[in-house]
Amino acid sequence: MASRRLLLHAAAAGALSLALPGCTRVDLSAEPNGGSLLDRLRRKGEVRIGFANEAPYSFINSEAELTGEAAEVAKVVFSRLGVPNLVPIPSEFGSLIAGLKVGLFDVIGAGMSILPKRCEQVLFTNPDFVAPAAFLVPKGNPKGIRTFAEVAQQNLRLGVLIGATEKDYAIANGVPENRITAYQNQPSGLEAVNTGREDAFSLTSISLRDILAKNPGAPLEVTTPFVPEVDGRPQFTSGGFAFLPDQANIVAAFNEELAKLKKSGELLRILRPFGFTEAEMTDLTARELCAAPEA
Ligand SMILES: CC1=N[C@H](C(=O)O)[C@@H](O)CN1
């Protein structure tokens, strides 16, 4: 009985091959619960997608439906892979990787940037966009902020999103950690600039334009988009989808469908309603982005 329990535990862990006295050898080298992730998703007909409610990447709209750049790409790609339904699982941006690791969802679909340090923890698909950075600042940009280095030079206060890459860009450009505050979401960052608690709030320009459009009365503006540099190297903020590190099969299948969308121009048609243009399209690969030197 004890050995039977051990076998079942091992099967759940999905990482072993063992034969105990009185037991048949069980091949546990396959992924847990039988078959690859893609096989399991096809059988269930659904995929659980972790998202951070950051519009226009992945968010719940006024009809209470998941939509946005990542959500719409995921709907098309997964349905072509034989998985028709998306189950949205909300998370803070900074908890997405942890949520994937503990099995709260099957994939991160939040427009997450492919960064070398994240590549050590998850397996990214190729990116479906690049997105320059910007700052949300008071109208007229009284401090004249255009880059992270200028935030540092003037010793300004900067808001960022919890877990987002802009904090790393800021620190690498000399902004002291004690001048940076991380906010839970776009609205709280906007509010912080609006009330004068922060001189600027940084995210991708696409994200900041979206939140400003939803607050038309706010006396704020989005600065000119720019590609941040770290040690003279451009940081493209190029986003894709993330799976667990042992799920290379589904990543390859996803990349194949994504490549077709890029080639046919369908990707841009899917992304245009969310503020993406030709300028945000990219042929960069996850391999290139994962290998890039650290921010
Ligand atoms: C979609 C997104 N990308 C960046 C990141 O991955 O850190 C940040 O700008 C936060 N949001």
Short mmCIF file of C-alpha atoms in Angstrom, two decimals, residues 3-274:
data_model
loop_
_atom_site.label_atom_id
_atom_site.label_comp_id
_atom_site.label_asym_id
_atom_site.label_seq_id
_atom_site.Cartn_x
_atom_site.Cartn_y
_atom_site.Cartn_z
CA SER A 3 4.66 1.67 -2.27
CA ARG A 4 1.44 2.22 -4.19
CA ARG A 5 1.04 5.62 -2.53
CA LEU A 6 4.65 6.45 -3.38
CA LEU A 7 4.01 5.57 -7.00
CA LEU A 8 0.97 7.80 -7.11
CA HIS A 9 2.91 10.68 -5.54
CA ALA A 10 5.70 10.20 -8.00
CA ALA A 11 3.20 10.12 -10.84
CA ALA A 12 1.80 13.42 -9.66
CA ALA A 13 5.28 14.89 -9.61
CA GLY A 14 5.78 13.49 -13.08
CA ALA A 15 9.55 13.31 -12.95
CA LEU A 16 10.57 9.73 -12.24
CA SER A 17 10.66 6.23 -13.57
CA LEU A 18 10.54 3.58 -10.84
CA ALA A 19 9.86 -0.05 -10.18
CA LEU A 20 9.15 -1.08 -6.59
CA PRO A 21 8.89 -4.67 -5.39
CA GLY A 22 5.51 -6.05 -6.36
CA CYS A 23 4.73 -3.13 -8.62
CA THR A 24 4.77 -2.80 -12.40
CA ARG A 25 7.40 -0.39 -13.74
CA VAL A 26 5.71 2.92 -14.43
CA ASP A 27 7.12 5.34 -16.98
CA LEU A 28 6.85 8.71 -15.35
CA SER A 29 8.97 10.63 -17.79
CA ALA A 30 5.90 12.12 -19.49
CA GLU A 31 4.41 15.33 -18.11
CA PRO A 32 2.07 14.95 -15.12
CA ASN A 33 -1.50 13.73 -15.60
CA GLY A 34 -0.69 12.02 -18.88
CA GLY A 35 0.53 13.46 -22.15
CA SER A 36 1.97 16.83 -23.04
CA LEU A 37 0.41 20.08 -21.88
CA LEU A 38 -1.03 20.59 -25.37
CA ASP A 39 -2.65 17.12 -25.29
CA ARG A 40 -4.19 17.87 -21.92
CA LEU A 41 -5.47 21.29 -22.97
CA ARG A 42 -6.99 19.76 -26.11
CA ARG A 43 -8.76 17.12 -24.03
CA LYS A 44 -10.14 19.77 -21.67
CA GLY A 45 -10.89 22.17 -24.50
CA GLU A 46 -9.61 25.09 -22.41
CA VAL A 47 -6.46 26.89 -21.35
CA ARG A 48 -6.05 28.92 -18.15
CA ILE A 49 -4.39 32.23 -18.97
CA GLY A 50 -2.83 34.37 -16.25
CA PHE A 51 -3.20 38.10 -16.88
CA ALA A 52 -2.61 41.35 -14.96
CA ASN A 53 -5.56 43.43 -16.16
CA GLU A 54 -3.17 45.90 -17.79
CA ALA A 55 -5.00 47.39 -20.76
CA PRO A 56 -4.50 47.08 -23.67
CA TYR A 57 -2.39 43.94 -23.11
CA SER A 58 -4.92 41.67 -21.35
CA PHE A 59 -7.87 43.06 -19.50
CA ILE A 60 -11.53 42.54 -18.68
CA ASN A 61 -13.71 44.86 -20.78
CA SER A 62 -17.07 46.42 -19.94
CA GLU A 63 -18.83 43.25 -21.14
CA ALA A 64 -16.82 41.34 -18.51
CA GLU A 65 -14.82 39.55 -21.22
CA LEU A 66 -11.08 39.03 -21.44
CA THR A 67 -9.64 40.97 -24.36
CA GLY A 68 -6.50 42.90 -25.39
CA GLU A 69 -3.33 42.20 -27.33
CA ALA A 70 -2.35 39.00 -25.54
CA ALA A 71 -5.89 37.76 -25.02
CA GLU A 72 -6.86 38.12 -28.69
CA VAL A 73 -3.65 36.54 -29.98
CA ALA A 74 -4.13 33.70 -27.49
CA LYS A 75 -7.73 33.15 -28.61
CA VAL A 76 -6.66 32.75 -32.24
CA VAL A 77 -3.53 30.69 -31.65
CA PHE A 78 -5.02 28.32 -29.08
CA SER A 79 -8.16 27.75 -31.13
CA ARG A 80 -5.94 26.82 -34.12
CA LEU A 81 -4.10 24.44 -31.81
CA GLY A 82 -7.41 22.78 -30.95
CA VAL A 83 -8.06 24.53 -27.62
CA PRO A 84 -11.20 26.64 -28.12
CA ASN A 85 -11.73 28.21 -24.69
CA LEU A 86 -9.68 30.67 -22.58
CA VAL A 87 -10.20 30.74 -18.83
CA PRO A 88 -8.92 34.10 -17.49
CA ILE A 89 -7.08 33.98 -14.16
CA PRO A 90 -6.31 37.46 -12.78
CA SER A 91 -3.02 38.17 -11.01
CA GLU A 92 -0.85 41.11 -10.04
CA PHE A 93 1.79 41.70 -12.73
CA GLY A 94 4.55 40.95 -10.21
CA SER A 95 3.00 37.58 -9.28
CA LEU A 96 2.48 36.19 -12.78
CA ILE A 97 5.63 34.06 -12.88
CA ALA A 98 5.00 32.71 -9.38
CA GLY A 99 1.40 31.93 -10.35
CA LEU A 100 2.54 29.99 -13.41
CA LYS A 101 5.08 28.09 -11.34
CA VAL A 102 2.55 26.95 -8.73
CA GLY A 103 0.06 25.91 -11.41
CA LEU A 104 -2.57 28.63 -11.04
CA PHE A 105 -2.62 28.91 -14.83
CA ASP A 106 -1.14 27.22 -17.90
CA VAL A 107 0.30 30.27 -19.63
CA ILE A 108 1.07 33.91 -18.89
CA GLY A 109 -0.73 36.09 -21.43
CA ALA A 110 -0.04 39.63 -20.25
CA GLY A 111 2.26 41.06 -22.92
CA MET A 112 5.15 40.24 -20.59
CA SER A 113 8.56 41.37 -21.87
CA ILE A 114 11.06 38.68 -22.72
CA LEU A 115 14.01 39.47 -20.46
CA PRO A 116 17.10 37.34 -19.74
CA LYS A 117 16.35 37.10 -16.03
CA ARG A 118 12.75 36.00 -16.69
CA CYS A 119 14.02 33.48 -19.24
CA GLU A 120 15.80 31.72 -16.37
CA GLN A 121 12.39 30.95 -14.85
CA VAL A 122 9.95 30.45 -17.72
CA LEU A 123 9.92 29.47 -21.38
CA PHE A 124 8.84 32.32 -23.64
CA THR A 125 7.26 32.10 -27.06
CA ASN A 126 8.58 34.46 -29.69
CA PRO A 127 7.37 38.01 -29.15
CA ASP A 128 4.31 39.40 -30.89
CA PHE A 129 5.29 43.08 -30.45
CA VAL A 130 7.84 45.63 -29.31
CA ALA A 131 6.67 48.57 -27.20
CA PRO A 132 8.73 51.67 -26.45
CA ALA A 133 8.65 53.19 -22.98
CA ALA A 134 7.23 56.56 -21.93
CA PHE A 135 6.31 58.59 -18.85
CA LEU A 136 2.96 59.84 -17.66
CA VAL A 137 3.64 63.39 -16.44
CA PRO A 138 1.69 66.59 -15.65
CA LYS A 139 0.48 68.44 -18.75
CA GLY A 140 3.27 70.47 -20.34
CA ASN A 141 5.88 68.08 -18.86
CA PRO A 142 7.18 70.75 -16.41
CA LYS A 143 10.33 68.76 -15.54
CA GLY A 144 11.10 68.07 -19.20
CA ILE A 145 11.41 64.31 -18.66
CA ARG A 146 12.26 62.23 -21.74
CA THR A 147 14.50 59.43 -20.43
CA PHE A 148 15.29 57.52 -17.23
CA ALA A 149 18.67 59.28 -17.09
CA GLU A 150 16.86 62.62 -16.88
CA VAL A 151 14.73 61.33 -13.98
CA ALA A 152 18.00 60.41 -12.24
CA GLN A 153 19.79 63.70 -13.02
CA GLN A 154 16.98 65.74 -11.44
CA ASN A 155 16.52 63.31 -8.54
CA LEU A 156 12.81 63.02 -9.40
CA ARG A 157 10.26 60.62 -7.90
CA LEU A 158 9.21 57.83 -10.23
CA GLY A 159 6.24 55.47 -10.11
CA VAL A 160 6.42 52.04 -11.76
CA LEU A 161 4.21 48.94 -11.87
CA ILE A 162 4.99 46.19 -9.33
CA GLY A 163 7.24 43.60 -10.98
CA ALA A 164 7.59 45.54 -14.24
CA THR A 165 10.82 46.04 -16.13
CA GLU A 166 10.75 49.86 -15.93
CA LYS A 167 12.13 49.72 -12.38
CA ASP A 168 15.22 47.92 -13.68
CA TYR A 169 15.61 50.43 -16.51
CA ALA A 170 15.39 53.28 -13.99
CA ILE A 171 17.93 51.79 -11.58
CA ALA A 172 20.33 50.96 -14.41
CA ASN A 173 20.13 54.62 -15.46
CA GLY A 174 20.96 55.91 -12.00
CA VAL A 175 17.57 56.49 -10.35
CA PRO A 176 18.05 55.62 -6.65
CA GLU A 177 15.78 52.85 -5.38
CA ASN A 178 14.39 55.15 -2.66
CA ARG A 179 13.02 57.52 -5.34
CA ILE A 180 11.02 54.70 -6.97
CA THR A 181 7.60 53.53 -5.78
CA ALA A 182 5.89 50.49 -7.26
CA TYR A 183 2.12 50.65 -7.80
CA GLN A 184 -0.34 47.81 -8.13
CA ASN A 185 -1.91 48.89 -11.41
CA GLN A 186 -2.21 51.65 -14.01
CA PRO A 187 -4.98 53.63 -12.23
CA SER A 188 -2.99 53.90 -8.98
CA GLY A 189 0.08 55.09 -10.94
CA LEU A 190 -2.01 57.70 -12.73
CA GLU A 191 -3.48 58.86 -9.44
CA ALA A 192 0.00 59.19 -7.91
CA VAL A 193 1.09 61.61 -10.66
CA ASN A 194 -2.25 63.39 -10.60
CA THR A 195 -1.96 64.12 -6.88
CA GLY A 196 1.72 65.13 -7.13
CA ARG A 197 3.08 62.17 -5.16
CA GLU A 198 5.22 61.18 -8.17
CA ASP A 199 6.85 63.33 -10.83
CA ALA A 200 6.27 60.61 -13.42
CA PHE A 201 4.86 57.10 -13.85
CA SER A 202 6.61 54.84 -16.35
CA LEU A 203 5.24 51.98 -18.44
CA THR A 204 5.09 51.25 -22.14
CA SER A 205 3.65 54.20 -24.07
CA ILE A 206 0.82 51.94 -25.28
CA SER A 207 -0.22 51.21 -21.71
CA LEU A 208 0.01 54.86 -20.59
CA ARG A 209 -1.99 56.12 -23.58
CA ASP A 210 -4.71 53.62 -22.74
CA ILE A 211 -5.03 54.68 -19.10
CA LEU A 212 -4.93 58.39 -20.02
CA ALA A 213 -7.67 57.88 -22.62
CA LYS A 214 -9.82 56.37 -19.88
CA ASN A 215 -9.23 59.49 -17.73
CA PRO A 216 -9.76 62.30 -20.26
CA GLY A 217 -10.16 64.96 -17.56
CA ALA A 218 -6.79 64.29 -15.94
CA PRO A 219 -4.33 67.18 -16.52
CA LEU A 220 -1.63 64.74 -17.61
CA GLU A 221 0.19 63.74 -20.80
CA VAL A 222 2.27 60.87 -22.13
CA THR A 223 5.83 61.80 -23.14
CA THR A 224 7.31 60.88 -26.52
CA PRO A 225 7.94 57.10 -26.69
CA PHE A 226 11.60 56.06 -26.51
CA VAL A 227 13.67 52.88 -26.41
CA PRO A 228 15.46 52.87 -23.04
CA GLU A 229 19.17 52.16 -23.01
CA VAL A 230 21.16 50.28 -20.45
CA ASP A 231 24.94 50.54 -20.75
CA GLY A 232 24.40 51.80 -24.29
CA ARG A 233 22.27 48.80 -25.28
CA PRO A 234 18.66 49.28 -26.46
CA GLN A 235 15.96 47.59 -24.35
CA PHE A 236 13.15 46.65 -26.70
CA THR A 237 10.42 45.71 -24.19
CA SER A 238 9.27 42.96 -26.50
CA GLY A 239 6.42 40.83 -25.18
CA GLY A 240 5.30 37.24 -25.67
CA PHE A 241 3.66 34.36 -23.80
CA ALA A 242 5.32 32.34 -21.05
CA PHE A 243 5.01 28.64 -20.21
CA LEU A 244 6.79 26.44 -17.68
CA PRO A 245 10.39 25.56 -18.66
CA ASP A 246 9.60 21.92 -19.56
CA GLN A 247 6.90 22.80 -22.08
CA ALA A 248 8.98 23.21 -25.22
CA ASN A 249 6.42 21.32 -27.36
CA ILE A 250 3.58 23.73 -26.84
CA VAL A 251 5.95 26.69 -27.22
CA ALA A 252 7.08 25.33 -30.60
CA ALA A 253 3.47 24.77 -31.70
CA PHE A 254 2.52 28.27 -30.51
CA ASN A 255 5.50 29.82 -32.35
CA GLU A 256 4.48 28.08 -35.56
CA GLU A 257 0.99 29.56 -35.44
CA LEU A 258 2.37 32.97 -34.43
CA ALA A 259 4.76 32.95 -37.39
CA LYS A 260 1.80 32.32 -39.71
CA LEU A 261 -0.08 35.26 -38.19
CA LYS A 262 2.95 37.51 -38.72
CA LYS A 263 3.50 36.37 -42.29
CA SER A 264 -0.12 36.83 -43.36
CA GLY A 265 -0.47 40.24 -41.67
CA GLU A 266 -3.27 38.88 -39.47
CA LEU A 267 -1.29 39.70 -36.34
CA LEU A 268 -1.36 43.44 -37.05
CA ARG A 269 -5.08 43.25 -37.83
CA ILE A 270 -5.67 41.60 -34.44
CA LEU A 271 -3.52 44.16 -32.60
CA ARG A 272 -4.55 47.41 -34.33
CA PRO A 273 -7.71 47.94 -32.25
CA PHE A 274 -5.46 48.01 -29.17
#
